[in-house]
Coordinates of C-alpha atoms in Angstrom, one line a residue:
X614 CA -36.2 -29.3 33.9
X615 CA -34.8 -31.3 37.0
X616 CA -32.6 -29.9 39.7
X617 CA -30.3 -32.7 39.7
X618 CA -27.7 -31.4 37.1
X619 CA -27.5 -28.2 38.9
X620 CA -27.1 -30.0 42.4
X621 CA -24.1 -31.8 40.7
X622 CA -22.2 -28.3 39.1
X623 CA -23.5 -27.1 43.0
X624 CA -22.0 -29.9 44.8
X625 CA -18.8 -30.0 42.2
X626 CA -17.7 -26.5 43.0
X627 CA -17.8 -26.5 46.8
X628 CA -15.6 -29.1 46.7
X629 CA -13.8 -27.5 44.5
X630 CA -13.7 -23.8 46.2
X631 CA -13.0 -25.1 49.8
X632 CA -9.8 -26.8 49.0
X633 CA -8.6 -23.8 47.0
X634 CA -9.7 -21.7 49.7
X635 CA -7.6 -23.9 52.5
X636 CA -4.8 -23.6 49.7
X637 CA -4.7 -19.9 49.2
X638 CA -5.3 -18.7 52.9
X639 CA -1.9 -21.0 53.1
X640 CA -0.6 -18.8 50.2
X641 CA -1.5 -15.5 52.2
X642 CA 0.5 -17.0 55.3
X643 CA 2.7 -17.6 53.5
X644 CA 3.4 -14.7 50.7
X645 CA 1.7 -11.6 52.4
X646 CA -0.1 -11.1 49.3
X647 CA -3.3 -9.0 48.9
X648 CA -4.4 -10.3 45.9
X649 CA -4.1 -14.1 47.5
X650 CA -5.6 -12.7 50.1
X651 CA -8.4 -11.2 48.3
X652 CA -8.9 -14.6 46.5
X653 CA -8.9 -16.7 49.4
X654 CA -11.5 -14.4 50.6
X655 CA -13.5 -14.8 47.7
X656 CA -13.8 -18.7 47.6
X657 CA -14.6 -18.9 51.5
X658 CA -17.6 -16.7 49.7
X659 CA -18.3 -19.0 47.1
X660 CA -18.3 -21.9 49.7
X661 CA -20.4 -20.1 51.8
X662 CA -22.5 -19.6 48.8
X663 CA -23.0 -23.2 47.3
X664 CA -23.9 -23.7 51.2
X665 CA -26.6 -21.7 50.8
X666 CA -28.1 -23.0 46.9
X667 CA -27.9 -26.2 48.5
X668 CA -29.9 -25.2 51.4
X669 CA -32.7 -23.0 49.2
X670 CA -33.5 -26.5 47.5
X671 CA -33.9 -28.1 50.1
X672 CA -36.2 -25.6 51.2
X673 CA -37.8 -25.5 47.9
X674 CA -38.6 -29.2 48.3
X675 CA -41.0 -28.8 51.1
X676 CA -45.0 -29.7 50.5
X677 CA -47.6 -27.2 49.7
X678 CA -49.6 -26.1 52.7
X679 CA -52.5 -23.7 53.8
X680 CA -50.0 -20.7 54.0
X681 CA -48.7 -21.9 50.1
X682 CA -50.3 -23.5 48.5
X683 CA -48.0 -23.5 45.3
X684 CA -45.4 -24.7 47.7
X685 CA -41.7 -23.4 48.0
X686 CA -40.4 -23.4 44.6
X687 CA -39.2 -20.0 44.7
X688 CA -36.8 -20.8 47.5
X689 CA -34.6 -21.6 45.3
X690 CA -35.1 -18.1 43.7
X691 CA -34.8 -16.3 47.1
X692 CA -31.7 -17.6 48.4
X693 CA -30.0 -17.6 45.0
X694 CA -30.4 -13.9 45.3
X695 CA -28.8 -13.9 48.7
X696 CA -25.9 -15.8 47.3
X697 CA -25.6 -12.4 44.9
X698 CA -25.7 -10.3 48.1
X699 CA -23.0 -11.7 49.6
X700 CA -21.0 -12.2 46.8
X701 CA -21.4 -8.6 46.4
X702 CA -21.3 -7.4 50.6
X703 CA -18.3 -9.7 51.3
X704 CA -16.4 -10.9 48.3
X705 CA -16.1 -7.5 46.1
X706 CA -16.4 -5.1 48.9
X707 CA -13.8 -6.9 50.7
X708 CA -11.4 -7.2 47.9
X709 CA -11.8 -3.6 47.0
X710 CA -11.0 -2.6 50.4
X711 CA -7.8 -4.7 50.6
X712 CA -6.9 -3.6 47.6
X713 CA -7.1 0.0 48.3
X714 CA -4.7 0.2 51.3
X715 CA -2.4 -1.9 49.3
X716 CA -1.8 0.3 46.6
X717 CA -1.9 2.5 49.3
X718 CA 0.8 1.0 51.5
X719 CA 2.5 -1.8 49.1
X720 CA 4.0 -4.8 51.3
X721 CA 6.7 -6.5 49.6
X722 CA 6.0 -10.2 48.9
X723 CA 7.4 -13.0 50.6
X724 CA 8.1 -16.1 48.6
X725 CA 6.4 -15.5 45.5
X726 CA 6.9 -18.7 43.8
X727 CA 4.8 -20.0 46.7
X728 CA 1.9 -17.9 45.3
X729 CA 2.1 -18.7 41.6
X730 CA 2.5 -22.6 42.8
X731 CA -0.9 -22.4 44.5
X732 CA -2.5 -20.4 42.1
X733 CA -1.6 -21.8 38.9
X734 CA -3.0 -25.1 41.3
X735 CA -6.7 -23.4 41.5
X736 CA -6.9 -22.4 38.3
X737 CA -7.0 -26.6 37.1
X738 CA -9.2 -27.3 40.3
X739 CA -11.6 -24.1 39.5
X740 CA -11.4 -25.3 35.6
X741 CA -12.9 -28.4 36.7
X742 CA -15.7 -26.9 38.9
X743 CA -16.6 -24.6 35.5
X744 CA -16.5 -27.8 33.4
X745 CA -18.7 -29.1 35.5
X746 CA -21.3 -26.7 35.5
X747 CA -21.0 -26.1 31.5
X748 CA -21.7 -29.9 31.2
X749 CA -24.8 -29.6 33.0
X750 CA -26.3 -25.7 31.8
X751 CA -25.8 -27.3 28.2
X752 CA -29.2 -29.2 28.0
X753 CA -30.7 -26.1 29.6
X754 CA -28.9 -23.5 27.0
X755 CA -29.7 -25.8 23.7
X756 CA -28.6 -23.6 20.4
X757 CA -29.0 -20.1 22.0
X758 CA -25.6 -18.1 23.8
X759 CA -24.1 -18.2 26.7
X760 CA -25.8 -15.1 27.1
X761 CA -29.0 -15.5 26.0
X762 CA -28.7 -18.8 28.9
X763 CA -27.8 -16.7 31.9
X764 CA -30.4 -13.8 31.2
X765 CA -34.0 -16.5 30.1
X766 CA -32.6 -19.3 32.1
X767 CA -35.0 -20.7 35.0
X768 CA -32.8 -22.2 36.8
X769 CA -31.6 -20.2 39.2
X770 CA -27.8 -22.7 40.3
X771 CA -26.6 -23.4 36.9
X772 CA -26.3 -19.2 36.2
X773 CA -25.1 -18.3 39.5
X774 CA -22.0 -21.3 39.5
X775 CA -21.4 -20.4 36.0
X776 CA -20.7 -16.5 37.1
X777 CA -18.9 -17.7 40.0
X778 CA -16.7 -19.9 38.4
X779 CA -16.5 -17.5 35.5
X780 CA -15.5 -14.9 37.8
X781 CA -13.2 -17.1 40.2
X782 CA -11.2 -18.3 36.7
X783 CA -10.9 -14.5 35.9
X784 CA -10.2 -13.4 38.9
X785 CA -7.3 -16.1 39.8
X786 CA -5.4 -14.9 36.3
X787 CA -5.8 -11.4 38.0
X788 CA -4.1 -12.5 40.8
X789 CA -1.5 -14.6 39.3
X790 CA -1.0 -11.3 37.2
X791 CA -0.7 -9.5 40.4
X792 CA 2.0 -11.6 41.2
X793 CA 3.7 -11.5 38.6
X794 CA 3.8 -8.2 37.6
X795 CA 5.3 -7.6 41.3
X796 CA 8.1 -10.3 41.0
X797 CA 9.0 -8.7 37.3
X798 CA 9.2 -5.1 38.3
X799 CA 10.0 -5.5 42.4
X800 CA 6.9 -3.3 43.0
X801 CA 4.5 -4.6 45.2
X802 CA 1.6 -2.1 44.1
X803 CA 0.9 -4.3 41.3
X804 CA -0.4 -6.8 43.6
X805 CA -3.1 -4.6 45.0
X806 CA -3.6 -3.0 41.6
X807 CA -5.1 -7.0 41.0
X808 CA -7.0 -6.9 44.2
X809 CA -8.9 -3.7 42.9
X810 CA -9.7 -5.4 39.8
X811 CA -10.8 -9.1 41.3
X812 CA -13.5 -6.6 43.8
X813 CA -14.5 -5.0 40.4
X814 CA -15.2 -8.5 38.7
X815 CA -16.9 -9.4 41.3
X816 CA -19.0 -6.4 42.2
X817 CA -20.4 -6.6 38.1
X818 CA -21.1 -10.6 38.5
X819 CA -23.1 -9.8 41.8
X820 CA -25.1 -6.6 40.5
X821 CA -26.0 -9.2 37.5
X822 CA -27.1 -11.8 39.3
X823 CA -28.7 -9.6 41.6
X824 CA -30.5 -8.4 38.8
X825 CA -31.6 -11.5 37.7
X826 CA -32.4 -13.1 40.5
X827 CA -34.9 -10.1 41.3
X828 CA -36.8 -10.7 38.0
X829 CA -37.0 -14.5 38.9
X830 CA -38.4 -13.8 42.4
X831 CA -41.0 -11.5 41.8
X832 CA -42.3 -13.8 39.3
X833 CA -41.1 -14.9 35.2
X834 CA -43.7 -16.1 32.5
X835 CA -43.1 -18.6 30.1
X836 CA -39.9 -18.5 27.4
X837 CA -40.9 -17.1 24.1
X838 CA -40.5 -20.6 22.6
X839 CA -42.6 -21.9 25.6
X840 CA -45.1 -19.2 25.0
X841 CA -45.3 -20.3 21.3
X842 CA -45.7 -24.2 22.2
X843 CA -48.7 -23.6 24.6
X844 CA -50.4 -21.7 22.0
X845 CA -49.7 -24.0 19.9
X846 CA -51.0 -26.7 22.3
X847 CA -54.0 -24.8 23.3
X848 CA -55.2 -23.9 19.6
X849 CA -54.8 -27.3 18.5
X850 CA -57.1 -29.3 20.6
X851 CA -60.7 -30.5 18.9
X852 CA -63.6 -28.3 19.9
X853 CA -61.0 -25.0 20.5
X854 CA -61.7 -22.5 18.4
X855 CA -59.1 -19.6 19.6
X856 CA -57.4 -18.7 22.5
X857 CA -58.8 -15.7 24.3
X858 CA -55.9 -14.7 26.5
X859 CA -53.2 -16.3 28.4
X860 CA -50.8 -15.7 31.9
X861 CA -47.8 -17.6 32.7
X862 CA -46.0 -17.7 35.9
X863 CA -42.7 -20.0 36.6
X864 CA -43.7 -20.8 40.6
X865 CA -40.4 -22.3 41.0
X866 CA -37.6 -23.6 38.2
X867 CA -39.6 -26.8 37.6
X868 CA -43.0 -25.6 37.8
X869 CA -44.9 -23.2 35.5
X870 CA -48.4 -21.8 36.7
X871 CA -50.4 -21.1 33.0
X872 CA -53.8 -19.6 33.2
X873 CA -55.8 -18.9 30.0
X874 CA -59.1 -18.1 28.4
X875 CA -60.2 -20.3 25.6
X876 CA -63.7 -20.1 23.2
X877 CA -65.2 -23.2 22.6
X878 CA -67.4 -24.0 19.5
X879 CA -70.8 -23.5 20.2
X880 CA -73.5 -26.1 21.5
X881 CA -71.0 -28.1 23.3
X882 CA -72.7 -30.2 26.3
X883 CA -71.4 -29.8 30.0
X884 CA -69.3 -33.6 29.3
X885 CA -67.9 -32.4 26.0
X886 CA -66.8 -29.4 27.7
X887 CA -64.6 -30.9 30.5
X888 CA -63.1 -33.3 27.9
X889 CA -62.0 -30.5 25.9
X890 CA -60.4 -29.0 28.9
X891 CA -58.7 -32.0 29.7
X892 CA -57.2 -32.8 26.1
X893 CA -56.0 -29.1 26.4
X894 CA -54.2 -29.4 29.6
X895 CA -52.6 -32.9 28.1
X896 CA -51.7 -31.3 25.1
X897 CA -49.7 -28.6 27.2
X898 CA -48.0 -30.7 29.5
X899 CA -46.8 -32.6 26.8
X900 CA -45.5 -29.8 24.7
X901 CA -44.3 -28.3 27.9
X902 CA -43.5 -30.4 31.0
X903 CA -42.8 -27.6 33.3
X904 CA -46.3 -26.3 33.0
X905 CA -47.5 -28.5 35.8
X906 CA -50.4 -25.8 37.1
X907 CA -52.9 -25.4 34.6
X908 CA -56.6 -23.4 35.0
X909 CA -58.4 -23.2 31.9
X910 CA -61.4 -21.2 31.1
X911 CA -63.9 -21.7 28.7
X912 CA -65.9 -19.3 26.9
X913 CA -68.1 -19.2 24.0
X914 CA -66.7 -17.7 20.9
X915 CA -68.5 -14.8 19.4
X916 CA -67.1 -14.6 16.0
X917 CA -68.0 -16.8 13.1
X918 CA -66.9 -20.3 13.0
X919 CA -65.0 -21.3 9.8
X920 CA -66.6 -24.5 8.4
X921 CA -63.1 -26.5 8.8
X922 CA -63.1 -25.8 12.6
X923 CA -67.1 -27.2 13.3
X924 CA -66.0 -30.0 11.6
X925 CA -62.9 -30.5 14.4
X926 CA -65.0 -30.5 16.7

């Protein structure tokens, strides 16, 4: 599971969000409009946040030392669930704010075509950044949902971009709705009435990711289907009679901590036992290459042997 896909869908939507943040703070100027306002706003945030998933993998890429000595991995988990604080502290909270006093106080819009122009023009740039970031989650998400993805997922970038985008998409149609709706009816309420809804959106995407994000950092086991194939792995090695217990731990997306008791037959020598341990690890690694941490136990097995499994060994 490499980090490279999810640096691209990263690096894709900064690019992406800081010119349509340059564009709609223009907009603003221009228009007076809360909503544009409130999405300007809201991709400074996301800017600010691909800033800061960039950073936590740098920081995840740092050597184990004496203080960790299963390294930095969860960096990436850390500062993914900062991203989801401020989207939530600045982007929602913000918006619902601005929106507020504008339904409270309508301003009537100046140059509305202006507005529409530029936001019709995000929408295609933040339709690429969410292409992007589909392309890459898409080896991650294989033949399960969308859904399914962003809750068992990992990886901590491709779910938080997807969301982001998700929510920026969403949120521009809001705004362009907004608009609209105050051109159509010369009432400018509608445009804050469009503001309180983007802070909505993005209040649920941040709780969700906070969410998460929380489960990630405080430590994930293995998928179901990875469970299965270490099992699998571990029960099918020569000399392995059954597996005792088991603990999984993802240390950081790429790197899965598995700890496990196994029984051995019996009357193995010392040599026979380390080779067992050492076809088991391979046979993990190869059915799961994430599992890159691997202490094995072994332990004699105290119920009867079936004939077919001494003859394994």
């Amino acid at each position: 599971m490499s980090s490279s896909g999810s640096t691209r869908a990263i690096i894709a939507a900064l690019c992406a969000n800081a010119g349509i943040a340059a564009a709609k703070f223009i907009g603003y100027v221009i228009t007076g409009s809360a909503a544009m306002l409130a999405e300007a706003v809201h991709s400074v945030v996301d800017t600010s946040n691909q800033a800061l998933l960039l950073f936590g993998q740098r920081a995840a890429a740092k050597a184990p030392d004496a203080l960790h000595p299963f390294g930095y991995g969860r960096s990436r988990y850390f500062w993914s669930f900062v991203v989801a604080l401020v989207l939530f502290s600045l982007g929602s909270m913000f918006a619902m704010f601005e929106g507020y006093e504008k339904v409270r106080h309508p301003v009537e819009l100046s140059s509305p075509v202006v507005a529409v122009t530029i936001l019709i023009v995000a929408i295609l740039l933040e339709a690429f950044s969410f292409r992007t970031a589909v392309r890459e989650s898409r080896p991650l998400k294989g033949d399960g949902s969308w859904m399914r993805f962003l809750r068992t997922s990992r990886n901590p970038e491709l779910p938080v971009v997807l969301l982001e985008d998700t929510g920026a998409l969403i949120g521009l149609v809001l705004a362009l709705a907004g608009v609209g709706l105050s051109m159509l009816t010369d009432n400018p309420v509608w445009d804050g009435v469009a503001t309180l809804g983007i802070g909505a959106l993005l209040g649920v995407i941040a709780v969700f990711l906070m969410i998460e994000m929380h489960s990630l950092l405080i430590g994930e086991g293995a998928t179901s289907a990875e469970d299965r194939a270490i099992r699998a792995a571990l029960e099918g090695t020569a000399n392995v009679t059954r597996l005792i217990h088991i603990r999984t731990q993802y240390l950081g997306p790429d790197e899965m901590l598995v700890g496990a008791k196994i029984a051995v037959v019996p009357r193995l020598d010392l040599a026979a036992i380390a080779a067992t341990i050492d076809a088991a690890e391979a046979n993990i690694r190869a059915a799961v290459p994430a599992a890159r941490v691997i202490y094995l136990e072994p332990d004699l097995d105290r119920t009867p042997v079936p004939d077919s499994l001494e003859q394994k060994g």
